[in-house]
Every structure is written in structure tokens, then in C-alpha cells.
């Protein structure tokens, strides 16, 4: 904690570089939408003291993407089949827009990462999928703790939903 001037050891950010006292760096794997600035002095194994400042910004696929998806879910943007804009979204259009992806369809998005099947443990920012590995038919953005943001359908619209009502089949982490 002191090498990276961290106020909270339980809060590290995606793409944040942490200085390990021997001068090595490690990447963080949790999510947040905050820009962090850390200065650190580290003594390497050769006895040389190095000083560095790291600035990291969480990518759109994490905290920023979640914030965007929640903003859309809390607005009057409708579910529109094939929609990819603030005029209306379908499930993969919402995921593409909020996370800043080039992959448009659920099928294309399922190929962006390794499939994990412990869906109850999907981290915030993960993309949840319904259907088989080769034929997914729906996706959403995990909020963690069994909740997700989705453009569900014309009846339910865009909102926050619970996995206990409709459990995904797998997820990927970008």
C-alpha cells in the first residue's frame, strides 16, 4: 500500500499499474470508472531507487460502461430491435454502445473473450450471455452480485434485472 500510496488496499482499478517493492509492476483486475494518479518510490533489487507517477483511466468496458448503461436504463430510451443509438437499443446494441465495442451482434460479442460458467460470480463489467456457446441469443452487462443491465425486450424495456429471475448461461470479461 505504501509503495503505491493507496488509501484503500481493497480499491484498485482496471489497467492500474502497481509498483511492487522490487520494481516489478502488476496489473489490477477489478473495475471502476475513476481516473487514478499514483506516485511511488521503489527500491529495486539492485538498490536503485526509482520514482514514477502512474495515471490510469478505467476503460469504457468497466466503470464507464456500467455508468453509461445505468444512465440509459434510468432514462426513457426504448427497447428497439436492431437499435444501436439513444433512439433505442436492443441487447447487443446496448452492450456495444455502453462498452464501446466494435462487435455489434451478440454472436460477435461472445467471441471477445473466454467463456466462464460460474455466472453467479460474474464481476461488474462482464458481458453476460444467454444460450449456448455457439448460438447465444441475448446479452447484458453485469453489475455484480447477481444483477445486470439489459435491453431486455419490448415489454420489459431497458433496465436493471436480477439473475434469479433469468439466469445467464455464461459470461466473458473484457
mmCIF file with all atom_site columns, C-alpha atoms in Angstrom:
data_model
loop_
_atom_site.group_PDB
_atom_site.id
_atom_site.type_symbol
_atom_site.label_atom_id
_atom_site.label_alt_id
_atom_site.label_comp_id
_atom_site.label_asym_id
_atom_site.label_entity_id
_atom_site.label_seq_id
_atom_site.pdbx_PDB_ins_code
_atom_site.Cartn_x
_atom_site.Cartn_y
_atom_site.Cartn_z
_atom_site.occupancy
_atom_site.B_iso_or_equiv
_atom_site.pdbx_formal_charge
_atom_site.auth_seq_id
_atom_site.auth_comp_id
_atom_site.auth_asym_id
_atom_site.auth_atom_id
_atom_site.pdbx_PDB_model_num
ATOM 1   C CA . UNK A 1 1   ? 0.000   0.000   0.000   1.00 0.00 ? 1   UNK A CA 1
ATOM 2   C CA . UNK A 1 2   ? 2.722   2.467   0.877   1.00 0.00 ? 2   UNK A CA 1
ATOM 3   C CA . UNK A 1 3   ? 4.744   1.804   -2.295  1.00 0.00 ? 3   UNK A CA 1
ATOM 4   C CA . UNK A 1 4   ? 1.707   2.865   -4.350  1.00 0.00 ? 4   UNK A CA 1
ATOM 5   C CA . UNK A 1 5   ? 0.301   5.404   -1.921  1.00 0.00 ? 5   UNK A CA 1
ATOM 6   C CA . UNK A 1 6   ? -3.004  3.551   -1.774  1.00 0.00 ? 6   UNK A CA 1
ATOM 7   C CA . UNK A 1 7   ? -5.550  4.816   0.714   1.00 0.00 ? 7   UNK A CA 1
ATOM 8   C CA . UNK A 1 8   ? -7.571  1.605   0.425   1.00 0.00 ? 8   UNK A CA 1
ATOM 9   C CA . UNK A 1 9   ? -5.948  -1.761  -0.362  1.00 0.00 ? 9   UNK A CA 1
ATOM 10  C CA . UNK A 1 10  ? -9.334  -3.089  -1.471  1.00 0.00 ? 10  UNK A CA 1
ATOM 11  C CA . UNK A 1 11  ? -9.713  -0.482  -4.232  1.00 0.00 ? 11  UNK A CA 1
ATOM 12  C CA . UNK A 1 12  ? -7.551  -0.917  -7.295  1.00 0.00 ? 12  UNK A CA 1
ATOM 13  C CA . UNK A 1 13  ? -8.553  -0.155  -10.859 1.00 0.00 ? 13  UNK A CA 1
ATOM 14  C CA . UNK A 1 14  ? -8.526  -1.843  -14.244 1.00 0.00 ? 14  UNK A CA 1
ATOM 15  C CA . UNK A 1 15  ? -5.266  -1.141  -16.087 1.00 0.00 ? 15  UNK A CA 1
ATOM 16  C CA . UNK A 1 16  ? -3.786  0.411   -12.947 1.00 0.00 ? 16  UNK A CA 1
ATOM 17  C CA . UNK A 1 17  ? -0.093  -0.375  -12.656 1.00 0.00 ? 17  UNK A CA 1
ATOM 18  C CA . UNK A 1 18  ? 1.054   -1.245  -9.167  1.00 0.00 ? 18  UNK A CA 1
ATOM 19  C CA . UNK A 1 19  ? 4.677   -0.918  -8.211  1.00 0.00 ? 19  UNK A CA 1
ATOM 20  C CA . UNK A 1 20  ? 5.984   -3.906  -6.285  1.00 0.00 ? 20  UNK A CA 1
ATOM 21  C CA . UNK A 1 21  ? 8.930   -3.074  -3.996  1.00 0.00 ? 21  UNK A CA 1
ATOM 22  C CA . UNK A 1 22  ? 11.396  -4.940  -6.255  1.00 0.00 ? 22  UNK A CA 1
ATOM 23  C CA . UNK A 1 23  ? 10.480  -2.602  -9.160  1.00 0.00 ? 23  UNK A CA 1
ATOM 24  C CA . UNK A 1 24  ? 8.143   -5.025  -10.981 1.00 0.00 ? 24  UNK A CA 1
ATOM 25  C CA . UNK A 1 25  ? 4.618   -3.964  -11.911 1.00 0.00 ? 25  UNK A CA 1
ATOM 26  C CA . UNK A 1 26  ? 1.345   -5.839  -11.771 1.00 0.00 ? 26  UNK A CA 1
ATOM 27  C CA . UNK A 1 27  ? -1.959  -5.010  -13.442 1.00 0.00 ? 27  UNK A CA 1
ATOM 28  C CA . UNK A 1 28  ? -5.152  -4.690  -11.444 1.00 0.00 ? 28  UNK A CA 1
ATOM 29  C CA . UNK A 1 29  ? -8.162  -6.761  -12.389 1.00 0.00 ? 29  UNK A CA 1
ATOM 30  C CA . UNK A 1 30  ? -11.089 -5.057  -10.668 1.00 0.00 ? 30  UNK A CA 1
ATOM 31  C CA . UNK A 1 31  ? -13.376 -2.425  -12.066 1.00 0.00 ? 31  UNK A CA 1
ATOM 32  C CA . UNK A 1 32  ? -14.077 1.243   -11.519 1.00 0.00 ? 32  UNK A CA 1
ATOM 33  C CA . UNK A 1 33  ? -14.826 4.287   -13.608 1.00 0.00 ? 33  UNK A CA 1
ATOM 34  C CA . UNK A 1 34  ? -12.329 6.525   -11.838 1.00 0.00 ? 34  UNK A CA 1
ATOM 35  C CA . UNK A 1 35  ? -9.090  8.009   -13.066 1.00 0.00 ? 35  UNK A CA 1
ATOM 36  C CA . UNK A 1 36  ? -6.346  7.331   -10.539 1.00 0.00 ? 36  UNK A CA 1
ATOM 37  C CA . UNK A 1 37  ? -2.996  9.025   -10.082 1.00 0.00 ? 37  UNK A CA 1
ATOM 38  C CA . UNK A 1 38  ? -0.351  7.240   -8.059  1.00 0.00 ? 38  UNK A CA 1
ATOM 39  C CA . UNK A 1 39  ? 3.213   8.223   -7.336  1.00 0.00 ? 39  UNK A CA 1
ATOM 40  C CA . UNK A 1 40  ? 5.591   5.653   -5.983  1.00 0.00 ? 40  UNK A CA 1
ATOM 41  C CA . UNK A 1 41  ? 9.196   5.358   -4.979  1.00 0.00 ? 41  UNK A CA 1
ATOM 42  C CA . UNK A 1 42  ? 10.525  1.837   -5.202  1.00 0.00 ? 42  UNK A CA 1
ATOM 43  C CA . UNK A 1 43  ? 13.891  0.343   -4.450  1.00 0.00 ? 43  UNK A CA 1
ATOM 44  C CA . UNK A 1 44  ? 14.850  -2.319  -6.981  1.00 0.00 ? 44  UNK A CA 1
ATOM 45  C CA . UNK A 1 45  ? 16.841  -5.449  -6.196  1.00 0.00 ? 45  UNK A CA 1
ATOM 46  C CA . UNK A 1 46  ? 19.981  -3.606  -7.348  1.00 0.00 ? 46  UNK A CA 1
ATOM 47  C CA . UNK A 1 47  ? 19.457  -0.934  -4.688  1.00 0.00 ? 47  UNK A CA 1
ATOM 48  C CA . UNK A 1 48  ? 18.454  1.768   -7.177  1.00 0.00 ? 48  UNK A CA 1
ATOM 49  C CA . UNK A 1 49  ? 15.580  3.961   -6.079  1.00 0.00 ? 49  UNK A CA 1
ATOM 50  C CA . UNK A 1 50  ? 13.118  4.754   -8.845  1.00 0.00 ? 50  UNK A CA 1
ATOM 51  C CA . UNK A 1 51  ? 10.390  7.337   -8.769  1.00 0.00 ? 51  UNK A CA 1
ATOM 52  C CA . UNK A 1 52  ? 7.382   7.198   -11.031 1.00 0.00 ? 52  UNK A CA 1
ATOM 53  C CA . UNK A 1 53  ? 3.903   8.582   -11.460 1.00 0.00 ? 53  UNK A CA 1
ATOM 54  C CA . UNK A 1 54  ? 1.228   6.372   -12.935 1.00 0.00 ? 54  UNK A CA 1
ATOM 55  C CA . UNK A 1 55  ? -2.006  7.705   -14.345 1.00 0.00 ? 55  UNK A CA 1
ATOM 56  C CA . UNK A 1 56  ? -4.628  5.162   -15.211 1.00 0.00 ? 56  UNK A CA 1
ATOM 57  C CA . UNK A 1 57  ? -8.134  5.526   -16.536 1.00 0.00 ? 57  UNK A CA 1
ATOM 58  C CA . UNK A 1 58  ? -10.623 2.711   -16.330 1.00 0.00 ? 58  UNK A CA 1
ATOM 59  C CA . UNK A 1 59  ? -11.659 1.683   -19.803 1.00 0.00 ? 59  UNK A CA 1
ATOM 60  C CA . UNK A 1 60  ? -15.184 2.188   -21.103 1.00 0.00 ? 60  UNK A CA 1
ATOM 61  C CA . UNK A 1 61  ? -15.754 -1.534  -20.709 1.00 0.00 ? 61  UNK A CA 1
ATOM 62  C CA . UNK A 1 62  ? -15.684 -1.244  -16.946 1.00 0.00 ? 62  UNK A CA 1
ATOM 63  C CA . UNK A 1 63  ? -16.859 1.554   -14.697 1.00 0.00 ? 63  UNK A CA 1
ATOM 64  C CA . UNK A 1 64  ? -17.558 3.984   -17.534 1.00 0.00 ? 64  UNK A CA 1
ATOM 65  C CA . UNK A 1 65  ? -19.515 1.366   -19.452 1.00 0.00 ? 65  UNK A CA 1
ATOM 66  C CA . UNK A 1 66  ? -21.550 0.456   -16.405 1.00 0.00 ? 66  UNK A CA 1
ATOM 67  C CA . UNK A 1 67  ? -22.302 4.113   -15.732 1.00 0.00 ? 67  UNK A CA 1
ATOM 68  C CA . UNK A 1 68  ? -23.389 4.606   -19.350 1.00 0.00 ? 68  UNK A CA 1
ATOM 69  C CA . UNK A 1 69  ? -25.618 1.522   -19.274 1.00 0.00 ? 69  UNK A CA 1
ATOM 70  C CA . UNK A 1 70  ? -27.210 2.614   -15.981 1.00 0.00 ? 70  UNK A CA 1
ATOM 71  C CA . UNK A 1 71  ? -27.805 6.120   -17.326 1.00 0.00 ? 71  UNK A CA 1
ATOM 72  C CA . UNK A 1 72  ? -29.601 4.644   -20.349 1.00 0.00 ? 72  UNK A CA 1
ATOM 73  C CA . UNK A 1 73  ? -31.585 2.232   -18.136 1.00 0.00 ? 73  UNK A CA 1
ATOM 74  C CA . UNK A 1 74  ? -32.743 5.143   -15.972 1.00 0.00 ? 74  UNK A CA 1
ATOM 75  C CA . UNK A 1 75  ? -33.861 7.229   -18.944 1.00 0.00 ? 75  UNK A CA 1
ATOM 76  C CA . UNK A 1 76  ? -36.732 6.868   -21.352 1.00 0.00 ? 76  UNK A CA 1
ATOM 77  C CA . UNK A 1 77  ? -34.692 5.215   -24.118 1.00 0.00 ? 77  UNK A CA 1
ATOM 78  C CA . UNK A 1 78  ? -36.880 2.419   -25.512 1.00 0.00 ? 78  UNK A CA 1
ATOM 79  C CA . UNK A 1 79  ? -36.068 -1.140  -26.471 1.00 0.00 ? 79  UNK A CA 1
ATOM 80  C CA . UNK A 1 80  ? -35.862 -1.238  -30.273 1.00 0.00 ? 80  UNK A CA 1
ATOM 81  C CA . UNK A 1 81  ? -34.988 -4.444  -32.092 1.00 0.00 ? 81  UNK A CA 1
ATOM 82  C CA . UNK A 1 82  ? -31.747 -3.765  -34.004 1.00 0.00 ? 82  UNK A CA 1
ATOM 83  C CA . UNK A 1 83  ? -31.297 -0.449  -32.170 1.00 0.00 ? 83  UNK A CA 1
ATOM 84  C CA . UNK A 1 84  ? -27.808 0.929   -31.579 1.00 0.00 ? 84  UNK A CA 1
ATOM 85  C CA . UNK A 1 85  ? -28.387 4.531   -30.509 1.00 0.00 ? 85  UNK A CA 1
ATOM 86  C CA . UNK A 1 86  ? -30.055 6.729   -27.922 1.00 0.00 ? 86  UNK A CA 1
ATOM 87  C CA . UNK A 1 87  ? -33.190 6.470   -30.098 1.00 0.00 ? 87  UNK A CA 1
ATOM 88  C CA . UNK A 1 88  ? -33.443 2.839   -28.945 1.00 0.00 ? 88  UNK A CA 1
ATOM 89  C CA . UNK A 1 89  ? -31.345 -0.253  -28.227 1.00 0.00 ? 89  UNK A CA 1
ATOM 90  C CA . UNK A 1 90  ? -31.607 -3.981  -28.473 1.00 0.00 ? 90  UNK A CA 1
ATOM 91  C CA . UNK A 1 91  ? -29.499 -6.128  -26.129 1.00 0.00 ? 91  UNK A CA 1
ATOM 92  C CA . UNK A 1 92  ? -26.287 -6.269  -28.152 1.00 0.00 ? 92  UNK A CA 1
ATOM 93  C CA . UNK A 1 93  ? -26.710 -2.665  -29.291 1.00 0.00 ? 93  UNK A CA 1
ATOM 94  C CA . UNK A 1 94  ? -26.755 -1.549  -25.649 1.00 0.00 ? 94  UNK A CA 1
ATOM 95  C CA . UNK A 1 95  ? -23.691 -3.665  -24.828 1.00 0.00 ? 95  UNK A CA 1
ATOM 96  C CA . UNK A 1 96  ? -21.856 -2.348  -27.899 1.00 0.00 ? 96  UNK A CA 1
ATOM 97  C CA . UNK A 1 97  ? -22.727 1.293   -27.159 1.00 0.00 ? 97  UNK A CA 1
ATOM 98  C CA . UNK A 1 98  ? -22.090 1.244   -23.398 1.00 0.00 ? 98  UNK A CA 1
ATOM 99  C CA . UNK A 1 99  ? -18.826 -0.695  -23.585 1.00 0.00 ? 99  UNK A CA 1
ATOM 100 C CA . UNK A 1 100 ? -17.537 0.991   -26.733 1.00 0.00 ? 100 UNK A CA 1
ATOM 101 C CA . UNK A 1 101 ? -17.192 -2.248  -28.684 1.00 0.00 ? 101 UNK A CA 1
ATOM 102 C CA . UNK A 1 102 ? -16.781 -2.678  -32.416 1.00 0.00 ? 102 UNK A CA 1
ATOM 103 C CA . UNK A 1 103 ? -18.538 -6.072  -32.229 1.00 0.00 ? 103 UNK A CA 1
ATOM 104 C CA . UNK A 1 104 ? -22.220 -5.422  -32.983 1.00 0.00 ? 104 UNK A CA 1
ATOM 105 C CA . UNK A 1 105 ? -24.134 -8.661  -32.514 1.00 0.00 ? 105 UNK A CA 1
ATOM 106 C CA . UNK A 1 106 ? -24.451 -10.983 -29.535 1.00 0.00 ? 106 UNK A CA 1
ATOM 107 C CA . UNK A 1 107 ? -22.753 -13.673 -31.617 1.00 0.00 ? 107 UNK A CA 1
ATOM 108 C CA . UNK A 1 108 ? -19.779 -11.391 -32.395 1.00 0.00 ? 108 UNK A CA 1
ATOM 109 C CA . UNK A 1 109 ? -19.566 -10.220 -28.783 1.00 0.00 ? 109 UNK A CA 1
ATOM 110 C CA . UNK A 1 110 ? -19.439 -13.782 -27.428 1.00 0.00 ? 110 UNK A CA 1
ATOM 111 C CA . UNK A 1 111 ? -16.138 -14.234 -29.293 1.00 0.00 ? 111 UNK A CA 1
ATOM 112 C CA . UNK A 1 112 ? -14.431 -11.347 -27.436 1.00 0.00 ? 112 UNK A CA 1
ATOM 113 C CA . UNK A 1 113 ? -13.232 -13.437 -24.515 1.00 0.00 ? 113 UNK A CA 1
ATOM 114 C CA . UNK A 1 114 ? -13.039 -16.711 -22.661 1.00 0.00 ? 114 UNK A CA 1
ATOM 115 C CA . UNK A 1 115 ? -16.372 -18.181 -21.590 1.00 0.00 ? 115 UNK A CA 1
ATOM 116 C CA . UNK A 1 116 ? -16.851 -18.544 -17.826 1.00 0.00 ? 116 UNK A CA 1
ATOM 117 C CA . UNK A 1 117 ? -19.757 -20.536 -16.443 1.00 0.00 ? 117 UNK A CA 1
ATOM 118 C CA . UNK A 1 118 ? -19.883 -19.509 -12.764 1.00 0.00 ? 118 UNK A CA 1
ATOM 119 C CA . UNK A 1 119 ? -22.414 -16.799 -13.630 1.00 0.00 ? 119 UNK A CA 1
ATOM 120 C CA . UNK A 1 120 ? -23.318 -16.096 -10.008 1.00 0.00 ? 120 UNK A CA 1
ATOM 121 C CA . UNK A 1 121 ? -19.755 -14.761 -9.639  1.00 0.00 ? 121 UNK A CA 1
ATOM 122 C CA . UNK A 1 122 ? -19.694 -12.646 -12.800 1.00 0.00 ? 122 UNK A CA 1
ATOM 123 C CA . UNK A 1 123 ? -17.850 -9.424  -11.943 1.00 0.00 ? 123 UNK A CA 1
ATOM 124 C CA . UNK A 1 124 ? -19.204 -5.964  -12.646 1.00 0.00 ? 124 UNK A CA 1
ATOM 125 C CA . UNK A 1 125 ? -18.489 -5.035  -16.259 1.00 0.00 ? 125 UNK A CA 1
ATOM 126 C CA . UNK A 1 126 ? -18.543 -8.616  -17.560 1.00 0.00 ? 126 UNK A CA 1
ATOM 127 C CA . UNK A 1 127 ? -20.788 -9.392  -20.527 1.00 0.00 ? 127 UNK A CA 1
ATOM 128 C CA . UNK A 1 128 ? -23.428 -11.998 -19.659 1.00 0.00 ? 128 UNK A CA 1
ATOM 129 C CA . UNK A 1 129 ? -24.799 -14.302 -22.358 1.00 0.00 ? 129 UNK A CA 1
ATOM 130 C CA . UNK A 1 130 ? -27.885 -16.482 -22.655 1.00 0.00 ? 130 UNK A CA 1
ATOM 131 C CA . UNK A 1 131 ? -27.896 -19.502 -24.962 1.00 0.00 ? 131 UNK A CA 1
ATOM 132 C CA . UNK A 1 132 ? -25.200 -21.932 -25.985 1.00 0.00 ? 132 UNK A CA 1
ATOM 133 C CA . UNK A 1 133 ? -21.557 -21.101 -26.665 1.00 0.00 ? 133 UNK A CA 1
ATOM 134 C CA . UNK A 1 134 ? -22.163 -21.320 -30.398 1.00 0.00 ? 134 UNK A CA 1
ATOM 135 C CA . UNK A 1 135 ? -25.665 -19.829 -30.514 1.00 0.00 ? 135 UNK A CA 1
ATOM 136 C CA . UNK A 1 136 ? -26.136 -17.040 -27.947 1.00 0.00 ? 136 UNK A CA 1
ATOM 137 C CA . UNK A 1 137 ? -29.442 -15.189 -28.231 1.00 0.00 ? 137 UNK A CA 1
ATOM 138 C CA . UNK A 1 138 ? -29.185 -12.435 -25.584 1.00 0.00 ? 138 UNK A CA 1
ATOM 139 C CA . UNK A 1 139 ? -26.536 -10.455 -23.693 1.00 0.00 ? 139 UNK A CA 1
ATOM 140 C CA . UNK A 1 140 ? -26.272 -7.880  -20.919 1.00 0.00 ? 140 UNK A CA 1
ATOM 141 C CA . UNK A 1 141 ? -23.742 -6.074  -18.716 1.00 0.00 ? 141 UNK A CA 1
ATOM 142 C CA . UNK A 1 142 ? -23.134 -7.499  -15.251 1.00 0.00 ? 142 UNK A CA 1
ATOM 143 C CA . UNK A 1 143 ? -23.376 -5.188  -12.254 1.00 0.00 ? 143 UNK A CA 1
ATOM 144 C CA . UNK A 1 144 ? -22.040 -7.933  -9.993  1.00 0.00 ? 144 UNK A CA 1
ATOM 145 C CA . UNK A 1 145 ? -23.996 -9.503  -7.121  1.00 0.00 ? 145 UNK A CA 1
ATOM 146 C CA . UNK A 1 146 ? -26.450 -11.194 -9.497  1.00 0.00 ? 146 UNK A CA 1
ATOM 147 C CA . UNK A 1 147 ? -27.724 -8.010  -11.146 1.00 0.00 ? 147 UNK A CA 1
ATOM 148 C CA . UNK A 1 148 ? -27.340 -6.802  -14.724 1.00 0.00 ? 148 UNK A CA 1
ATOM 149 C CA . UNK A 1 149 ? -28.314 -4.004  -17.099 1.00 0.00 ? 149 UNK A CA 1
ATOM 150 C CA . UNK A 1 150 ? -30.027 -5.101  -20.289 1.00 0.00 ? 150 UNK A CA 1
ATOM 151 C CA . UNK A 1 151 ? -32.206 -4.063  -23.153 1.00 0.00 ? 151 UNK A CA 1
ATOM 152 C CA . UNK A 1 152 ? -34.460 -6.971  -22.316 1.00 0.00 ? 152 UNK A CA 1
ATOM 153 C CA . UNK A 1 153 ? -37.355 -6.862  -24.790 1.00 0.00 ? 153 UNK A CA 1
ATOM 154 C CA . UNK A 1 154 ? -40.238 -4.626  -25.913 1.00 0.00 ? 154 UNK A CA 1
ATOM 155 C CA . UNK A 1 155 ? -42.307 -5.475  -22.816 1.00 0.00 ? 155 UNK A CA 1
ATOM 156 C CA . UNK A 1 156 ? -39.649 -5.105  -20.088 1.00 0.00 ? 156 UNK A CA 1
ATOM 157 C CA . UNK A 1 157 ? -37.613 -2.431  -21.868 1.00 0.00 ? 157 UNK A CA 1
ATOM 158 C CA . UNK A 1 158 ? -34.152 -1.357  -20.764 1.00 0.00 ? 158 UNK A CA 1
ATOM 159 C CA . UNK A 1 159 ? -33.433 -1.680  -17.060 1.00 0.00 ? 159 UNK A CA 1
ATOM 160 C CA . UNK A 1 160 ? -31.699 -3.412  -14.197 1.00 0.00 ? 160 UNK A CA 1
ATOM 161 C CA . UNK A 1 161 ? -32.657 -7.055  -13.765 1.00 0.00 ? 161 UNK A CA 1
ATOM 162 C CA . UNK A 1 162 ? -31.829 -9.904  -11.395 1.00 0.00 ? 162 UNK A CA 1
ATOM 163 C CA . UNK A 1 163 ? -30.186 -13.194 -12.390 1.00 0.00 ? 163 UNK A CA 1
ATOM 164 C CA . UNK A 1 164 ? -32.519 -15.057 -10.045 1.00 0.00 ? 164 UNK A CA 1
ATOM 165 C CA . UNK A 1 165 ? -35.349 -14.259 -12.475 1.00 0.00 ? 165 UNK A CA 1
ATOM 166 C CA . UNK A 1 166 ? -33.487 -15.261 -15.642 1.00 0.00 ? 166 UNK A CA 1
ATOM 167 C CA . UNK A 1 167 ? -30.066 -16.848 -15.234 1.00 0.00 ? 167 UNK A CA 1
ATOM 168 C CA . UNK A 1 168 ? -27.429 -16.324 -17.940 1.00 0.00 ? 168 UNK A CA 1
ATOM 169 C CA . UNK A 1 169 ? -25.521 -19.265 -19.388 1.00 0.00 ? 169 UNK A CA 1
ATOM 170 C CA . UNK A 1 170 ? -22.004 -17.805 -19.274 1.00 0.00 ? 170 UNK A CA 1
ATOM 171 C CA . UNK A 1 171 ? -20.014 -14.581 -19.259 1.00 0.00 ? 171 UNK A CA 1
ATOM 172 C CA . UNK A 1 172 ? -16.825 -13.049 -20.576 1.00 0.00 ? 172 UNK A CA 1
ATOM 173 C CA . UNK A 1 173 ? -14.536 -10.443 -19.085 1.00 0.00 ? 173 UNK A CA 1
ATOM 174 C CA . UNK A 1 174 ? -13.027 -7.945  -21.499 1.00 0.00 ? 174 UNK A CA 1
#
